[in-house]
């Protein structure tokens, strides 16, 4: 009997073995270091800016009630 799951997972493993995520790792580590070196005021300003951008996606009106 043919099992499609075995076929799919084995081919996926073969294709994923060629992927390299080293560049992403280096980028995320450098961003993390930059954030660590920021002052308290700069961190707070970045957080407020992020909150301002996400504000329109934080709330929904469900059955006439505004919910987070």
Short mmCIF file of N, CA, C and O in Angstrom, two decimals:
data_model
loop_
_atom_site.label_atom_id
_atom_site.label_comp_id
_atom_site.label_asym_id
_atom_site.label_seq_id
_atom_site.Cartn_x
_atom_site.Cartn_y
_atom_site.Cartn_z
N UNK A 1 0.85 -1.18 0.00
CA UNK A 1 0.00 0.00 0.00
C UNK A 1 0.89 1.25 0.00
O UNK A 1 1.87 1.35 0.73
N UNK A 2 0.56 2.25 -0.80
CA UNK A 2 1.33 3.48 -0.92
C UNK A 2 0.95 4.44 0.20
O UNK A 2 -0.22 4.72 0.43
N UNK A 3 1.93 4.95 0.87
CA UNK A 3 1.68 5.90 1.96
C UNK A 3 2.20 7.27 1.51
O UNK A 3 3.40 7.47 1.36
N UNK A 4 1.31 8.20 1.28
CA UNK A 4 1.71 9.52 0.79
C UNK A 4 2.47 10.31 1.84
O UNK A 4 3.31 11.14 1.53
N UNK A 5 2.20 10.03 3.12
CA UNK A 5 2.90 10.78 4.18
C UNK A 5 4.39 10.47 4.17
O UNK A 5 5.22 11.36 4.31
N UNK A 6 4.73 9.20 4.02
CA UNK A 6 6.14 8.82 4.00
C UNK A 6 6.83 9.45 2.78
O UNK A 6 7.94 9.96 2.88
N UNK A 7 6.16 9.43 1.67
CA UNK A 7 6.71 10.01 0.45
C UNK A 7 6.95 11.51 0.61
O UNK A 7 7.98 12.04 0.22
N UNK A 8 5.97 12.19 1.18
CA UNK A 8 6.05 13.65 1.34
C UNK A 8 7.17 14.03 2.31
O UNK A 8 7.97 14.90 2.03
N UNK A 9 7.22 13.36 3.47
CA UNK A 9 8.21 13.74 4.47
C UNK A 9 9.63 13.44 4.01
O UNK A 9 10.54 14.19 4.28
N UNK A 10 9.82 12.34 3.30
CA UNK A 10 11.17 12.03 2.84
C UNK A 10 11.64 13.02 1.78
O UNK A 10 12.79 13.43 1.77
N UNK A 11 10.74 13.45 0.88
CA UNK A 11 11.14 14.43 -0.13
C UNK A 11 11.36 15.80 0.49
O UNK A 11 12.25 16.54 0.08
N UNK A 12 10.58 16.13 1.50
CA UNK A 12 10.74 17.42 2.18
C UNK A 12 12.08 17.47 2.90
O UNK A 12 12.79 18.48 2.84
N UNK A 13 12.46 16.38 3.55
CA UNK A 13 13.75 16.35 4.24
C UNK A 13 14.89 16.54 3.24
O UNK A 13 15.87 17.21 3.52
N UNK A 14 14.76 15.94 2.08
CA UNK A 14 15.79 16.07 1.06
C UNK A 14 15.92 17.52 0.60
O UNK A 14 17.02 18.05 0.49
N UNK A 15 14.81 18.19 0.36
CA UNK A 15 14.84 19.57 -0.11
C UNK A 15 15.29 20.53 0.98
O UNK A 15 15.98 21.50 0.70
N UNK A 16 14.91 20.28 2.22
CA UNK A 16 15.27 21.17 3.31
C UNK A 16 16.75 21.04 3.67
O UNK A 16 17.32 21.94 4.28
N UNK A 17 17.39 19.95 3.31
CA UNK A 17 18.80 19.79 3.64
C UNK A 17 19.67 20.77 2.86
O UNK A 17 20.80 21.04 3.25
N UNK A 18 19.16 21.32 1.78
CA UNK A 18 19.92 22.28 0.98
C UNK A 18 19.74 23.72 1.47
O UNK A 18 20.41 24.61 1.00
N UNK A 19 18.83 23.94 2.41
CA UNK A 19 18.56 25.29 2.91
C UNK A 19 19.59 25.69 3.95
O UNK A 19 20.01 24.89 4.78
N UNK A 20 19.96 26.95 3.91
CA UNK A 20 20.87 27.50 4.91
C UNK A 20 20.22 28.73 5.52
O UNK A 20 19.81 29.64 4.81
N UNK A 21 20.11 28.74 6.83
CA UNK A 21 19.49 29.85 7.53
C UNK A 21 20.53 30.66 8.31
O UNK A 21 20.20 31.42 9.20
N UNK A 22 21.78 30.48 7.99
CA UNK A 22 22.87 31.15 8.71
C UNK A 22 22.75 32.68 8.61
O UNK A 22 22.96 33.39 9.59
N UNK A 23 22.39 33.17 7.42
CA UNK A 23 22.24 34.62 7.24
C UNK A 23 21.17 35.20 8.14
O UNK A 23 21.35 36.28 8.72
N UNK A 24 20.05 34.49 8.26
CA UNK A 24 18.97 34.96 9.14
C UNK A 24 19.42 34.98 10.59
O UNK A 24 19.11 35.91 11.32
N UNK A 25 20.13 33.96 11.00
CA UNK A 25 20.61 33.88 12.37
C UNK A 25 21.53 35.05 12.70
O UNK A 25 21.38 35.70 13.74
N UNK A 26 22.45 35.34 11.80
CA UNK A 26 23.38 36.45 12.00
C UNK A 26 22.63 37.77 12.08
O UNK A 26 22.91 38.61 12.95
N UNK A 27 21.64 37.96 11.22
CA UNK A 27 20.87 39.20 11.22
C UNK A 27 20.10 39.37 12.53
O UNK A 27 20.12 40.45 13.14
N UNK A 28 19.42 38.31 12.99
CA UNK A 28 18.65 38.41 14.23
C UNK A 28 19.55 38.65 15.43
O UNK A 28 19.20 39.41 16.34
N UNK A 29 20.72 38.02 15.46
CA UNK A 29 21.65 38.25 16.56
C UNK A 29 22.17 39.68 16.57
O UNK A 29 22.31 40.28 17.64
N UNK A 30 22.44 40.24 15.40
CA UNK A 30 22.93 41.62 15.36
C UNK A 30 21.83 42.60 15.78
O UNK A 30 22.11 43.56 16.49
N UNK A 31 20.59 42.33 15.38
CA UNK A 31 19.47 43.19 15.81
C UNK A 31 19.29 43.12 17.32
O UNK A 31 19.01 44.12 17.98
N UNK A 32 19.44 41.93 17.89
CA UNK A 32 19.30 41.75 19.33
C UNK A 32 20.37 42.53 20.08
O UNK A 32 20.10 43.17 21.09
N UNK A 33 21.60 42.49 19.57
CA UNK A 33 22.69 43.24 20.20
C UNK A 33 22.45 44.75 20.12
O UNK A 33 22.73 45.48 21.07
N UNK A 34 21.93 45.21 18.99
CA UNK A 34 21.64 46.65 18.85
C UNK A 34 20.59 47.08 19.86
O UNK A 34 20.70 48.16 20.46
N UNK A 35 19.56 46.26 20.06
CA UNK A 35 18.51 46.60 21.02
C UNK A 35 19.04 46.62 22.44
O UNK A 35 18.60 47.43 23.27
N UNK A 36 19.97 45.73 22.76
CA UNK A 36 20.55 45.69 24.10
C UNK A 36 21.32 46.97 24.40
O UNK A 36 21.38 47.43 25.54
N UNK A 37 21.94 47.56 23.38
CA UNK A 37 22.80 48.72 23.57
C UNK A 37 22.01 50.04 23.60
O UNK A 37 22.59 51.07 23.93
N UNK A 38 20.73 50.01 23.30
CA UNK A 38 19.93 51.23 23.33
C UNK A 38 19.69 51.70 24.75
O UNK A 38 19.65 50.91 25.69
N UNK A 39 19.51 53.00 24.90
CA UNK A 39 19.21 53.55 26.22
C UNK A 39 17.74 53.28 26.56
O UNK A 39 16.94 52.88 25.72
N UNK A 40 17.41 53.50 27.82
CA UNK A 40 16.05 53.25 28.30
C UNK A 40 15.02 54.10 27.55
O UNK A 40 13.95 53.62 27.19
N UNK A 41 15.38 55.35 27.30
CA UNK A 41 14.45 56.26 26.61
C UNK A 41 14.22 55.82 25.16
O UNK A 41 13.11 55.88 24.65
N UNK A 42 15.30 55.38 24.50
CA UNK A 42 15.18 54.92 23.12
C UNK A 42 14.32 53.65 23.03
O UNK A 42 13.51 53.51 22.12
N UNK A 43 14.51 52.75 23.99
CA UNK A 43 13.70 51.53 24.01
C UNK A 43 12.23 51.86 24.19
O UNK A 43 11.35 51.28 23.54
N UNK A 44 11.95 52.81 25.07
CA UNK A 44 10.56 53.20 25.32
C UNK A 44 9.96 53.86 24.08
O UNK A 44 8.81 53.61 23.72
N UNK A 45 10.75 54.69 23.39
CA UNK A 45 10.27 55.34 22.17
C UNK A 45 9.97 54.31 21.08
O UNK A 45 8.95 54.40 20.38
N UNK A 46 10.84 53.31 20.93
CA UNK A 46 10.59 52.25 19.95
C UNK A 46 9.34 51.45 20.29
O UNK A 46 8.56 51.10 19.41
N UNK A 47 9.15 51.17 21.57
CA UNK A 47 7.98 50.42 22.00
C UNK A 47 6.70 51.21 21.73
O UNK A 47 5.71 50.65 21.26
N UNK A 48 6.71 52.51 22.00
CA UNK A 48 5.54 53.34 21.74
C UNK A 48 5.23 53.42 20.25
O UNK A 48 4.08 53.38 19.84
N UNK A 49 6.28 53.53 19.43
CA UNK A 49 6.09 53.58 17.98
C UNK A 49 5.49 52.27 17.46
O UNK A 49 4.57 52.28 16.64
N UNK A 50 5.98 51.16 17.98
CA UNK A 50 5.46 49.86 17.58
C UNK A 50 4.00 49.72 18.00
O UNK A 50 3.16 49.23 17.24
N UNK A 51 3.69 50.17 19.20
CA UNK A 51 2.31 50.10 19.70
C UNK A 51 1.38 50.97 18.85
O UNK A 51 0.25 50.57 18.55
N UNK A 52 1.87 52.12 18.44
CA UNK A 52 1.08 53.02 17.60
C UNK A 52 0.78 52.37 16.24
O UNK A 52 -0.33 52.49 15.72
N UNK A 53 1.75 51.65 15.68
CA UNK A 53 1.55 50.99 14.39
C UNK A 53 0.59 49.81 14.50
O UNK A 53 -0.17 49.54 13.58
N UNK A 54 0.62 49.11 15.62
CA UNK A 54 -0.21 47.93 15.80
C UNK A 54 -1.60 48.23 16.36
O UNK A 54 -2.44 47.35 16.45
N UNK A 55 -1.84 49.47 16.73
CA UNK A 55 -3.09 49.86 17.38
C UNK A 55 -4.33 49.46 16.57
O UNK A 55 -5.30 48.95 17.12
N UNK A 56 -4.29 49.68 15.28
CA UNK A 56 -5.47 49.41 14.47
C UNK A 56 -5.75 47.91 14.33
O UNK A 56 -6.86 47.53 13.96
N UNK A 57 -4.78 47.06 14.65
CA UNK A 57 -4.97 45.61 14.55
C UNK A 57 -5.25 44.96 15.91
O UNK A 57 -5.50 43.77 15.99
N UNK A 58 -5.22 45.74 16.99
CA UNK A 58 -5.36 45.18 18.32
C UNK A 58 -6.82 45.02 18.75
O UNK A 58 -7.10 44.21 19.63
N UNK A 59 -7.72 45.76 18.17
CA UNK A 59 -9.09 45.76 18.63
C UNK A 59 -10.05 45.28 17.55
O UNK A 59 -9.85 45.53 16.37
N UNK A 60 -11.11 44.61 18.00
CA UNK A 60 -12.15 44.15 17.09
C UNK A 60 -13.50 44.38 17.75
O UNK A 60 -13.63 44.33 18.97
N UNK A 61 -14.49 44.63 16.93
CA UNK A 61 -15.85 44.78 17.46
C UNK A 61 -16.57 43.46 17.24
O UNK A 61 -16.82 43.04 16.11
N UNK A 62 -16.86 42.79 18.37
CA UNK A 62 -17.53 41.49 18.33
C UNK A 62 -18.88 41.64 19.02
O UNK A 62 -18.97 41.98 20.19
N UNK A 63 -19.94 41.40 18.26
CA UNK A 63 -21.31 41.54 18.76
C UNK A 63 -21.54 42.93 19.37
O UNK A 63 -22.19 43.07 20.40
N UNK A 64 -20.99 43.93 18.76
CA UNK A 64 -21.19 45.30 19.19
C UNK A 64 -20.31 45.72 20.36
O UNK A 64 -20.44 46.83 20.87
N UNK A 65 -19.41 44.86 20.81
CA UNK A 65 -18.53 45.16 21.93
C UNK A 65 -17.09 45.20 21.43
O UNK A 65 -16.65 44.31 20.71
N UNK A 66 -16.37 46.24 21.82
CA UNK A 66 -14.97 46.37 21.42
C UNK A 66 -14.12 45.47 22.30
O UNK A 66 -14.11 45.59 23.53
N UNK A 67 -13.40 44.52 21.68
CA UNK A 67 -12.58 43.56 22.41
C UNK A 67 -11.16 43.56 21.87
O UNK A 67 -10.95 43.82 20.71
N UNK A 68 -10.25 43.24 22.74
CA UNK A 68 -8.85 43.18 22.34
C UNK A 68 -8.57 41.87 21.62
O UNK A 68 -9.04 40.83 21.94
#
